[in-house]
Structure formats: C-alpha cells, structure tokens
C-alpha cells in the first residue's frame, strides 16, 4: 500500500493545480485490484498511474475524467470577480476575471463553479456572478486603470458603474468624444480611454511603441497578489495586461510566462520580460518585470507597493535574484 500511495503522491506533486486536476483517493485493494475514486482532468493521467502500478488492475469506475464530460459555457457578468483555489471567498486570490471573460464549467460546489479559461487556467468562481453562454462580441478594450461609466455623455451625469483595465466590451454609438459601452451595465465613457480591437497595432515596432505608452497608464496602481487590474495588480498580471492591450495572450503566472517565452539575450528590447527567482517554494520563478528598453523595467512589486520603473543595474536586490529574460515580441 505504501508503494501505491507513493505513486499517487508523485503524480499529484507533478500536476500543477493551476492547469491540471489530479485528485485521486484509494477506495480499496482486493486480489490485486485497486479501486480508486476522485477526479482527473484527462485520460493520460490514468495511463501514467497504470505505468507506475503495472502489477495491479485499476478499477476506475468511480473516477471522474473531466475532459470526457460535456461542459457548460459561461461568462463573467460583473465588472470584476475573483478566481480562487478553493470554493470560498476565504482563500487568497489566484487571479481576477473581468466582465465578459469566457469560462468552461468543469465542476460545481454549491454556489461555486470550477472553471477553465481558454488558456487552460483553472480556478473556482462565484456562480451568481456568471451567466450562461459566451459573452457578447467585444469591440473595444478598456485602457484606463479604472473607467467611470456615466448615464449620459456628460461628466456630471450619474455614474452607473466602473470598468477596470483590460475589460473587453461592446461599443455602439459614439458622440462628441464619448462612447456608449455595454458591459455589466450600459453607459457612456470617454472614448480616449478605449482601444478598438480592430485598431490593435500589428507590427512588432508598433506593438513595442504602444506598450511603452500603455505601461505609463498603470504607474502607481497598488500591488495586489492575484490582482489583474487598476484595482490592484501583481507582477505577472501586469505583464499579461500589457500584452493583451497589444493583442497578445500570454500565460497568467510568472513561471508559466517564463516557460512559454522565447529566451533572449542582451541587448534587451521593449517588451522583453525579466524573470526573477527567490525563496524555497515549488515555483522557481517568482517575479517578472517588463523591459522598457535595455535594463530599465516597469513592474508591479511588493517592494514598491505597486507599478513603478526600476533600472536593474542600479538595484542590487533585483540583480541578485535575476534569472533570465524571455520574450513574446520577437
């Protein structure tokens, strides 16, 4: 039994709960047949377990294979909501979801939905903040850290909601520098705080030039672990936001970004990502910053309590934990 438990433990440890599910329990062992329960993401995990336990027959009738099942499609209907490792608001944030984010519901627990985003990122979202089906087609992205939505195209009119940076929404009528936007509420916003998806820069040169301007918008936004918006943002959420504004989708967390990015060497260009590692945790990469050209970077950090610019070569504390540089813009 010890060998069985060890095999299950080994696979569990190798499966990243942000992108995979391996929750297996032993229900019994009789005549070389091991009865299992729990849930897995896909068939390959069962194949791995069979490889590690070649002398046993696995009874997996009680094991749910989530990728075998049909899943409901939903989208976020509030302007912002949290994503959590467990189905409770008592957990620290894993990430945040803006209005219109499309999700696949893999499982449920009470008022909570275990969801998968289009990039495979998993987590629990509060079900009352979700609606069935895909989000309405978006035409624009919100550029401001926080954007006031007014009842009329008038700065003195009633405020009906506010949207956060990165939100994708539909714009209908425009009038005198204002746009009528539809998101969790409908109303009017300053057009200059939006970017039409159809007008996202296309060339690398244009993307880099735009990224520098976009980065300035977020200076002073406070640091928030798991944050992705102008309400508060963490290092990888900031890097991801800057890329999304120029039409590039990158992984959510710093270590995932490091693994997916193309390694690069000096001289560094705008948009290159500096990766840092510290501590004794399971994740080797714990921080990321965005180059503004050379060793100058903008990042959201606890040390600065928010988004600010640093020169790495002038910050020994950062250079001491610098690991590598990668890019999605080369």
mmCIF file of C-alpha atoms in Angstrom:
data_model
loop_
_atom_site.group_PDB
_atom_site.id
_atom_site.type_symbol
_atom_site.label_atom_id
_atom_site.label_comp_id
_atom_site.label_asym_id
_atom_site.label_seq_id
_atom_site.Cartn_x
_atom_site.Cartn_y
_atom_site.Cartn_z
ATOM 1 C CA UNK A 1 0.000 0.000 0.000
ATOM 2 C CA UNK A 2 2.904 2.325 0.694
ATOM 3 C CA UNK A 3 4.109 1.969 -2.911
ATOM 4 C CA UNK A 4 0.611 2.757 -4.169
ATOM 5 C CA UNK A 5 0.324 5.861 -2.033
ATOM 6 C CA UNK A 6 3.810 6.924 -3.119
ATOM 7 C CA UNK A 7 2.894 6.588 -6.809
ATOM 8 C CA UNK A 8 -0.269 8.655 -6.346
ATOM 9 C CA UNK A 9 1.671 11.252 -4.360
ATOM 10 C CA UNK A 10 4.331 11.514 -7.083
ATOM 11 C CA UNK A 11 1.781 12.174 -9.829
ATOM 12 C CA UNK A 12 -0.137 14.614 -7.639
ATOM 13 C CA UNK A 13 3.036 16.577 -6.994
ATOM 14 C CA UNK A 14 3.876 16.762 -10.708
ATOM 15 C CA UNK A 15 0.423 18.023 -11.676
ATOM 16 C CA UNK A 16 0.121 21.795 -11.493
ATOM 17 C CA UNK A 17 -3.323 22.600 -9.984
ATOM 18 C CA UNK A 18 -3.442 25.833 -11.976
ATOM 19 C CA UNK A 19 -3.700 23.886 -15.229
ATOM 20 C CA UNK A 20 -4.410 20.283 -14.246
ATOM 21 C CA UNK A 21 -6.554 18.166 -11.924
ATOM 22 C CA UNK A 22 -5.314 15.033 -10.174
ATOM 23 C CA UNK A 23 -7.401 14.267 -7.095
ATOM 24 C CA UNK A 24 -7.329 10.507 -6.567
ATOM 25 C CA UNK A 25 -8.333 8.550 -3.462
ATOM 26 C CA UNK A 26 -7.859 4.863 -2.693
ATOM 27 C CA UNK A 27 -11.195 3.146 -2.009
ATOM 28 C CA UNK A 28 -9.934 -0.405 -1.604
ATOM 29 C CA UNK A 29 -7.448 -3.110 -2.621
ATOM 30 C CA UNK A 30 -8.520 -6.718 -3.160
ATOM 31 C CA UNK A 31 -6.928 -9.526 -5.193
ATOM 32 C CA UNK A 32 -4.553 -7.147 -6.986
ATOM 33 C CA UNK A 33 -7.431 -4.874 -7.987
ATOM 34 C CA UNK A 34 -7.098 -1.297 -6.786
ATOM 35 C CA UNK A 35 -10.376 0.584 -6.538
ATOM 36 C CA UNK A 36 -9.994 4.333 -6.984
ATOM 37 C CA UNK A 37 -12.244 7.375 -6.668
ATOM 38 C CA UNK A 38 -11.894 11.104 -7.235
ATOM 39 C CA UNK A 39 -11.425 13.142 -10.372
ATOM 40 C CA UNK A 40 -8.818 13.695 -13.094
ATOM 41 C CA UNK A 41 -8.553 16.115 -15.966
ATOM 42 C CA UNK A 42 -7.813 13.624 -18.757
ATOM 43 C CA UNK A 43 -7.042 10.031 -19.734
ATOM 44 C CA UNK A 44 -3.272 10.489 -19.882
ATOM 45 C CA UNK A 45 -3.124 10.745 -16.093
ATOM 46 C CA UNK A 46 -4.705 7.295 -15.756
ATOM 47 C CA UNK A 47 -2.181 5.925 -18.226
ATOM 48 C CA UNK A 48 0.626 7.362 -16.093
ATOM 49 C CA UNK A 49 -0.830 5.739 -12.973
ATOM 50 C CA UNK A 50 -1.082 2.373 -14.717
ATOM 51 C CA UNK A 51 2.557 2.692 -15.798
ATOM 52 C CA UNK A 52 3.652 3.236 -12.198
ATOM 53 C CA UNK A 53 1.499 0.357 -10.901
ATOM 54 C CA UNK A 54 1.992 -2.368 -13.538
ATOM 55 C CA UNK A 55 1.174 -5.260 -11.184
ATOM 56 C CA UNK A 56 -2.304 -4.001 -10.316
ATOM 57 C CA UNK A 57 -5.635 -3.832 -12.099
ATOM 58 C CA UNK A 58 -7.152 -0.398 -11.681
ATOM 59 C CA UNK A 59 -10.892 -0.128 -11.051
ATOM 60 C CA UNK A 60 -11.639 3.449 -12.127
ATOM 61 C CA UNK A 61 -15.433 3.299 -12.371
ATOM 62 C CA UNK A 62 -15.704 5.888 -9.595
ATOM 63 C CA UNK A 63 -13.092 8.222 -11.111
ATOM 64 C CA UNK A 64 -14.430 11.232 -12.999
ATOM 65 C CA UNK A 65 -12.466 12.174 -16.126
ATOM 66 C CA UNK A 66 -13.447 15.808 -16.571
ATOM 67 C CA UNK A 67 -12.399 16.049 -20.221
ATOM 68 C CA UNK A 68 -14.772 13.195 -21.055
ATOM 69 C CA UNK A 69 -17.777 15.211 -19.952
ATOM 70 C CA UNK A 70 -19.806 17.880 -21.737
ATOM 71 C CA UNK A 71 -19.306 21.254 -20.073
ATOM 72 C CA UNK A 72 -21.415 24.351 -19.755
ATOM 73 C CA UNK A 73 -20.056 27.567 -21.253
ATOM 74 C CA UNK A 74 -20.465 30.702 -19.146
ATOM 75 C CA UNK A 75 -19.104 34.244 -18.934
ATOM 76 C CA UNK A 76 -18.460 36.783 -16.186
ATOM 77 C CA UNK A 77 -21.279 39.324 -15.773
ATOM 78 C CA UNK A 78 -19.862 41.541 -13.007
ATOM 79 C CA UNK A 79 -17.235 44.172 -13.725
ATOM 80 C CA UNK A 80 -14.635 42.174 -11.761
ATOM 81 C CA UNK A 81 -14.584 38.997 -9.692
ATOM 82 C CA UNK A 82 -12.020 36.777 -8.042
ATOM 83 C CA UNK A 83 -10.701 33.362 -9.009
ATOM 84 C CA UNK A 84 -9.793 31.043 -6.111
ATOM 85 C CA UNK A 85 -8.051 27.714 -5.463
ATOM 86 C CA UNK A 86 -10.992 26.515 -3.353
ATOM 87 C CA UNK A 87 -14.748 27.300 -3.475
ATOM 88 C CA UNK A 88 -14.697 30.025 -0.824
ATOM 89 C CA UNK A 89 -14.030 33.734 -0.550
ATOM 90 C CA UNK A 90 -11.789 32.859 2.410
ATOM 91 C CA UNK A 91 -8.912 31.866 0.132
ATOM 92 C CA UNK A 92 -6.266 34.277 -1.203
ATOM 93 C CA UNK A 93 -6.867 35.378 -4.785
ATOM 94 C CA UNK A 94 -5.438 33.150 -7.502
ATOM 95 C CA UNK A 95 -6.391 35.686 -10.147
ATOM 96 C CA UNK A 96 -9.197 38.000 -11.204
ATOM 97 C CA UNK A 97 -11.701 37.879 -14.043
ATOM 98 C CA UNK A 98 -13.071 40.940 -15.813
ATOM 99 C CA UNK A 99 -16.506 41.327 -17.340
ATOM 100 C CA UNK A 100 -17.022 39.147 -20.391
ATOM 101 C CA UNK A 101 -14.351 36.529 -19.629
ATOM 102 C CA UNK A 102 -15.484 33.236 -21.176
ATOM 103 C CA UNK A 103 -15.263 30.162 -18.952
ATOM 104 C CA UNK A 104 -15.923 26.444 -19.164
ATOM 105 C CA UNK A 105 -17.550 24.919 -16.067
ATOM 106 C CA UNK A 106 -15.821 21.627 -15.213
ATOM 107 C CA UNK A 107 -17.456 21.058 -11.825
ATOM 108 C CA UNK A 108 -19.664 22.717 -9.219
ATOM 109 C CA UNK A 109 -19.939 23.003 -5.451
ATOM 110 C CA UNK A 110 -22.874 24.939 -4.050
ATOM 111 C CA UNK A 111 -22.698 28.499 -5.354
ATOM 112 C CA UNK A 112 -19.262 27.939 -6.879
ATOM 113 C CA UNK A 113 -18.140 26.806 -10.325
ATOM 114 C CA UNK A 114 -14.812 25.131 -11.036
ATOM 115 C CA UNK A 115 -13.843 26.813 -14.281
ATOM 116 C CA UNK A 116 -11.316 26.616 -17.091
ATOM 117 C CA UNK A 117 -10.294 29.659 -19.118
ATOM 118 C CA UNK A 118 -9.405 29.483 -22.802
ATOM 119 C CA UNK A 119 -5.692 29.245 -21.931
ATOM 120 C CA UNK A 120 -6.340 26.269 -19.622
ATOM 121 C CA UNK A 121 -6.032 28.195 -16.335
ATOM 122 C CA UNK A 122 -8.267 26.650 -13.660
ATOM 123 C CA UNK A 123 -9.993 28.012 -10.576
ATOM 124 C CA UNK A 124 -13.211 28.481 -8.628
ATOM 125 C CA UNK A 125 -15.512 31.407 -9.483
ATOM 126 C CA UNK A 126 -18.654 32.550 -7.669
ATOM 127 C CA UNK A 127 -21.571 31.207 -9.712
ATOM 128 C CA UNK A 128 -24.016 34.110 -9.146
ATOM 129 C CA UNK A 129 -21.504 36.343 -10.971
ATOM 130 C CA UNK A 130 -21.640 34.152 -14.104
ATOM 131 C CA UNK A 131 -24.195 33.777 -16.895
ATOM 132 C CA UNK A 132 -24.830 31.017 -19.410
ATOM 133 C CA UNK A 133 -23.303 31.139 -22.860
ATOM 134 C CA UNK A 134 -20.441 33.071 -24.381
ATOM 135 C CA UNK A 135 -20.001 36.769 -23.720
ATOM 136 C CA UNK A 136 -21.315 39.251 -26.296
ATOM 137 C CA UNK A 137 -18.804 40.070 -29.019
ATOM 138 C CA UNK A 138 -16.420 42.786 -27.823
ATOM 139 C CA UNK A 139 -15.278 45.693 -29.969
ATOM 140 C CA UNK A 140 -13.032 47.630 -27.571
ATOM 141 C CA UNK A 141 -10.618 47.240 -24.645
ATOM 142 C CA UNK A 142 -10.560 49.472 -21.576
ATOM 143 C CA UNK A 143 -7.171 51.196 -21.238
ATOM 144 C CA UNK A 144 -7.685 53.238 -18.075
ATOM 145 C CA UNK A 145 -6.852 51.641 -14.687
ATOM 146 C CA UNK A 146 -10.462 52.366 -13.720
ATOM 147 C CA UNK A 147 -13.077 53.856 -16.023
ATOM 148 C CA UNK A 148 -16.226 55.649 -14.838
ATOM 149 C CA UNK A 149 -19.346 54.783 -16.829
ATOM 150 C CA UNK A 150 -21.929 57.595 -16.901
ATOM 151 C CA UNK A 151 -25.653 57.526 -17.616
ATOM 152 C CA UNK A 152 -25.217 60.253 -20.245
ATOM 153 C CA UNK A 153 -22.267 61.604 -22.297
ATOM 154 C CA UNK A 154 -21.662 64.198 -19.608
ATOM 155 C CA UNK A 155 -19.054 64.092 -16.807
ATOM 156 C CA UNK A 156 -21.688 65.462 -14.401
ATOM 157 C CA UNK A 157 -24.276 62.763 -15.102
ATOM 158 C CA UNK A 158 -24.966 59.848 -12.775
ATOM 159 C CA UNK A 159 -22.264 57.181 -12.585
ATOM 160 C CA UNK A 160 -23.751 53.740 -13.259
ATOM 161 C CA UNK A 161 -20.671 51.532 -12.839
ATOM 162 C CA UNK A 162 -16.939 51.492 -13.381
ATOM 163 C CA UNK A 163 -14.853 49.151 -15.516
ATOM 164 C CA UNK A 164 -11.252 48.136 -14.919
ATOM 165 C CA UNK A 165 -8.239 47.967 -17.196
ATOM 166 C CA UNK A 166 -8.267 45.187 -19.748
ATOM 167 C CA UNK A 167 -12.042 44.730 -19.849
ATOM 168 C CA UNK A 168 -13.357 43.832 -23.291
ATOM 169 C CA UNK A 169 -16.774 45.309 -24.086
ATOM 170 C CA UNK A 170 -19.068 46.352 -26.911
ATOM 171 C CA UNK A 171 -19.280 49.960 -28.101
ATOM 172 C CA UNK A 172 -22.278 51.136 -30.080
ATOM 173 C CA UNK A 173 -22.953 54.836 -30.537
ATOM 174 C CA UNK A 174 -20.233 57.476 -30.272
ATOM 175 C CA UNK A 175 -20.873 61.173 -29.677
ATOM 176 C CA UNK A 176 -18.592 64.159 -29.114
ATOM 177 C CA UNK A 177 -15.672 62.186 -27.701
ATOM 178 C CA UNK A 178 -17.885 59.779 -25.781
ATOM 179 C CA UNK A 179 -18.719 56.120 -26.463
ATOM 180 C CA UNK A 180 -21.800 54.186 -25.360
ATOM 181 C CA UNK A 181 -20.424 50.974 -23.890
ATOM 182 C CA UNK A 182 -22.217 47.756 -22.932
ATOM 183 C CA UNK A 183 -20.706 45.640 -20.164
ATOM 184 C CA UNK A 184 -22.144 44.715 -16.746
ATOM 185 C CA UNK A 185 -24.092 47.973 -17.114
ATOM 186 C CA UNK A 186 -24.580 50.210 -20.120
ATOM 187 C CA UNK A 187 -23.491 53.826 -20.215
ATOM 188 C CA UNK A 188 -21.114 56.414 -21.602
ATOM 189 C CA UNK A 189 -17.337 56.638 -21.259
ATOM 190 C CA UNK A 190 -14.614 58.880 -22.628
ATOM 191 C CA UNK A 191 -13.608 57.397 -25.992
ATOM 192 C CA UNK A 192 -9.922 58.120 -25.369
ATOM 193 C CA UNK A 193 -9.944 55.541 -22.578
ATOM 194 C CA UNK A 194 -10.720 52.765 -25.069
ATOM 195 C CA UNK A 195 -8.854 50.940 -27.812
ATOM 196 C CA UNK A 196 -10.762 49.435 -30.701
ATOM 197 C CA UNK A 197 -9.833 45.778 -31.094
ATOM 198 C CA UNK A 198 -9.743 46.374 -34.855
ATOM 199 C CA UNK A 199 -7.071 49.037 -34.285
ATOM 200 C CA UNK A 200 -4.673 46.991 -32.132
ATOM 201 C CA UNK A 201 -1.153 47.560 -33.531
ATOM 202 C CA UNK A 202 0.005 44.858 -35.912
ATOM 203 C CA UNK A 203 3.764 45.201 -36.421
ATOM 204 C CA UNK A 204 6.383 44.489 -33.750
ATOM 205 C CA UNK A 205 7.606 48.073 -33.942
ATOM 206 C CA UNK A 206 4.084 49.425 -33.411
ATOM 207 C CA UNK A 207 3.417 46.975 -30.591
ATOM 208 C CA UNK A 208 6.594 47.978 -28.744
ATOM 209 C CA UNK A 209 5.893 51.682 -29.162
ATOM 210 C CA UNK A 210 2.336 51.215 -27.894
ATOM 211 C CA UNK A 211 3.445 49.058 -24.947
ATOM 212 C CA UNK A 212 5.656 51.865 -23.613
ATOM 213 C CA UNK A 213 2.739 54.315 -23.687
ATOM 214 C CA UNK A 214 0.338 51.781 -22.174
ATOM 215 C CA UNK A 215 2.702 50.971 -19.316
ATOM 216 C CA UNK A 216 2.649 54.600 -18.168
ATOM 217 C CA UNK A 217 -1.106 54.393 -17.613
ATOM 218 C CA UNK A 218 -0.636 51.946 -14.749
ATOM 219 C CA UNK A 219 2.099 53.721 -12.771
ATOM 220 C CA UNK A 220 1.082 53.986 -9.128
ATOM 221 C CA UNK A 221 -1.534 51.218 -9.261
ATOM 222 C CA UNK A 222 -1.021 49.339 -5.960
ATOM 223 C CA UNK A 223 0.347 45.817 -5.705
ATOM 224 C CA UNK A 224 -2.201 43.061 -5.078
ATOM 225 C CA UNK A 225 -1.385 39.345 -5.048
ATOM 226 C CA UNK A 226 -3.673 37.782 -7.664
ATOM 227 C CA UNK A 227 -4.749 41.194 -8.962
ATOM 228 C CA UNK A 228 -5.086 41.849 -12.681
ATOM 229 C CA UNK A 229 -6.458 45.388 -12.906
ATOM 230 C CA UNK A 230 -6.278 49.003 -11.834
ATOM 231 C CA UNK A 231 -7.883 47.965 -8.533
ATOM 232 C CA UNK A 232 -4.547 46.330 -7.700
ATOM 233 C CA UNK A 233 -2.247 44.156 -9.754
ATOM 234 C CA UNK A 234 0.567 41.648 -9.301
ATOM 235 C CA UNK A 235 3.708 41.314 -11.402
ATOM 236 C CA UNK A 236 2.511 38.683 -13.856
ATOM 237 C CA UNK A 237 -0.964 40.204 -14.072
ATOM 238 C CA UNK A 238 0.687 43.470 -15.134
ATOM 239 C CA UNK A 239 2.863 41.770 -17.762
ATOM 240 C CA UNK A 240 -0.152 39.928 -19.095
ATOM 241 C CA UNK A 241 -2.284 43.086 -19.223
ATOM 242 C CA UNK A 242 0.329 44.999 -21.245
ATOM 243 C CA UNK A 243 0.496 42.146 -23.738
ATOM 244 C CA UNK A 244 -3.291 41.834 -24.024
ATOM 245 C CA UNK A 245 -3.575 45.540 -24.886
ATOM 246 C CA UNK A 246 -1.367 44.935 -27.938
ATOM 247 C CA UNK A 247 -3.173 41.774 -28.993
ATOM 248 C CA UNK A 248 -1.006 39.077 -27.415
ATOM 249 C CA UNK A 249 -2.310 36.483 -24.958
ATOM 250 C CA UNK A 250 0.354 35.132 -22.606
ATOM 251 C CA UNK A 251 0.118 32.782 -19.592
ATOM 252 C CA UNK A 252 -1.194 34.094 -16.292
ATOM 253 C CA UNK A 253 1.696 33.483 -13.853
ATOM 254 C CA UNK A 254 5.378 34.438 -13.939
ATOM 255 C CA UNK A 255 6.737 30.878 -14.018
ATOM 256 C CA UNK A 256 4.299 29.902 -16.784
ATOM 257 C CA UNK A 257 5.319 33.001 -18.727
ATOM 258 C CA UNK A 258 8.989 32.099 -18.313
ATOM 259 C CA UNK A 259 8.381 28.563 -19.579
ATOM 260 C CA UNK A 260 6.456 29.777 -22.639
ATOM 261 C CA UNK A 261 8.582 32.790 -23.610
ATOM 262 C CA UNK A 262 11.383 32.688 -26.157
ATOM 263 C CA UNK A 263 14.743 33.072 -24.329
ATOM 264 C CA UNK A 264 16.623 36.235 -25.304
ATOM 265 C CA UNK A 265 19.988 37.814 -24.534
ATOM 266 C CA UNK A 266 21.133 41.478 -24.353
ATOM 267 C CA UNK A 267 20.633 43.968 -25.807
ATOM 268 C CA UNK A 268 17.080 43.885 -24.473
ATOM 269 C CA UNK A 269 14.173 45.433 -26.338
ATOM 270 C CA UNK A 270 10.874 46.911 -25.231
ATOM 271 C CA UNK A 271 8.520 44.161 -24.098
ATOM 272 C CA UNK A 272 11.174 41.615 -23.135
ATOM 273 C CA UNK A 273 10.354 40.009 -19.786
ATOM 274 C CA UNK A 274 12.848 39.822 -16.914
ATOM 275 C CA UNK A 275 12.323 36.794 -14.679
ATOM 276 C CA UNK A 276 13.425 36.533 -11.056
ATOM 277 C CA UNK A 277 13.553 33.705 -8.521
ATOM 278 C CA UNK A 278 13.702 33.660 -4.747
ATOM 279 C CA UNK A 279 12.515 31.600 -1.786
ATOM 280 C CA UNK A 280 12.134 27.882 -1.316
ATOM 281 C CA UNK A 281 8.716 27.308 -2.886
ATOM 282 C CA UNK A 282 7.782 24.895 -5.667
ATOM 283 C CA UNK A 283 7.899 27.646 -8.288
ATOM 284 C CA UNK A 284 11.432 28.651 -9.236
ATOM 285 C CA UNK A 285 10.299 31.888 -10.922
ATOM 286 C CA UNK A 286 8.523 34.234 -8.518
ATOM 287 C CA UNK A 287 8.618 37.668 -10.182
ATOM 288 C CA UNK A 288 8.514 39.252 -13.630
ATOM 289 C CA UNK A 289 9.094 42.748 -14.999
ATOM 290 C CA UNK A 290 8.706 44.285 -18.448
ATOM 291 C CA UNK A 291 11.655 45.933 -20.206
ATOM 292 C CA UNK A 292 11.198 49.473 -21.477
ATOM 293 C CA UNK A 293 14.434 49.026 -23.409
ATOM 294 C CA UNK A 294 17.744 47.795 -22.033
ATOM 295 C CA UNK A 295 17.843 47.106 -18.281
ATOM 296 C CA UNK A 296 15.096 49.636 -17.494
ATOM 297 C CA UNK A 297 11.938 47.827 -16.479
ATOM 298 C CA UNK A 298 8.452 48.561 -15.250
ATOM 299 C CA UNK A 299 6.906 46.100 -12.828
ATOM 300 C CA UNK A 300 4.401 45.684 -10.041
ATOM 301 C CA UNK A 301 6.203 44.698 -6.855
ATOM 302 C CA UNK A 302 5.655 44.423 -3.140
ATOM 303 C CA UNK A 303 8.868 46.375 -2.599
ATOM 304 C CA UNK A 304 7.447 49.412 -4.382
ATOM 305 C CA UNK A 305 3.871 48.552 -3.378
ATOM 306 C CA UNK A 306 2.723 48.909 -6.950
ATOM 307 C CA UNK A 307 3.677 49.660 -10.525
ATOM 308 C CA UNK A 308 6.873 51.683 -10.884
ATOM 309 C CA UNK A 309 10.020 51.868 -13.022
ATOM 310 C CA UNK A 310 13.410 50.489 -11.925
ATOM 311 C CA UNK A 311 16.813 50.163 -13.552
ATOM 312 C CA UNK A 312 18.002 46.646 -12.774
ATOM 313 C CA UNK A 313 21.662 47.533 -12.859
ATOM 314 C CA UNK A 314 21.031 50.106 -10.127
ATOM 315 C CA UNK A 315 19.042 47.720 -7.924
ATOM 316 C CA UNK A 316 21.332 45.080 -6.407
ATOM 317 C CA UNK A 317 18.399 43.435 -4.621
ATOM 318 C CA UNK A 318 16.833 42.698 -8.016
ATOM 319 C CA UNK A 319 20.024 41.700 -9.801
ATOM 320 C CA UNK A 320 20.781 39.221 -7.003
ATOM 321 C CA UNK A 321 17.624 37.261 -7.863
ATOM 322 C CA UNK A 322 17.622 37.824 -11.644
ATOM 323 C CA UNK A 323 17.345 34.502 -13.506
ATOM 324 C CA UNK A 324 16.699 35.050 -17.218
ATOM 325 C CA UNK A 325 14.947 37.057 -19.910
ATOM 326 C CA UNK A 326 12.323 35.912 -22.393
ATOM 327 C CA UNK A 327 10.004 37.489 -24.910
ATOM 328 C CA UNK A 328 6.723 37.075 -26.758
ATOM 329 C CA UNK A 329 7.618 40.001 -29.032
ATOM 330 C CA UNK A 330 10.456 38.537 -31.093
#
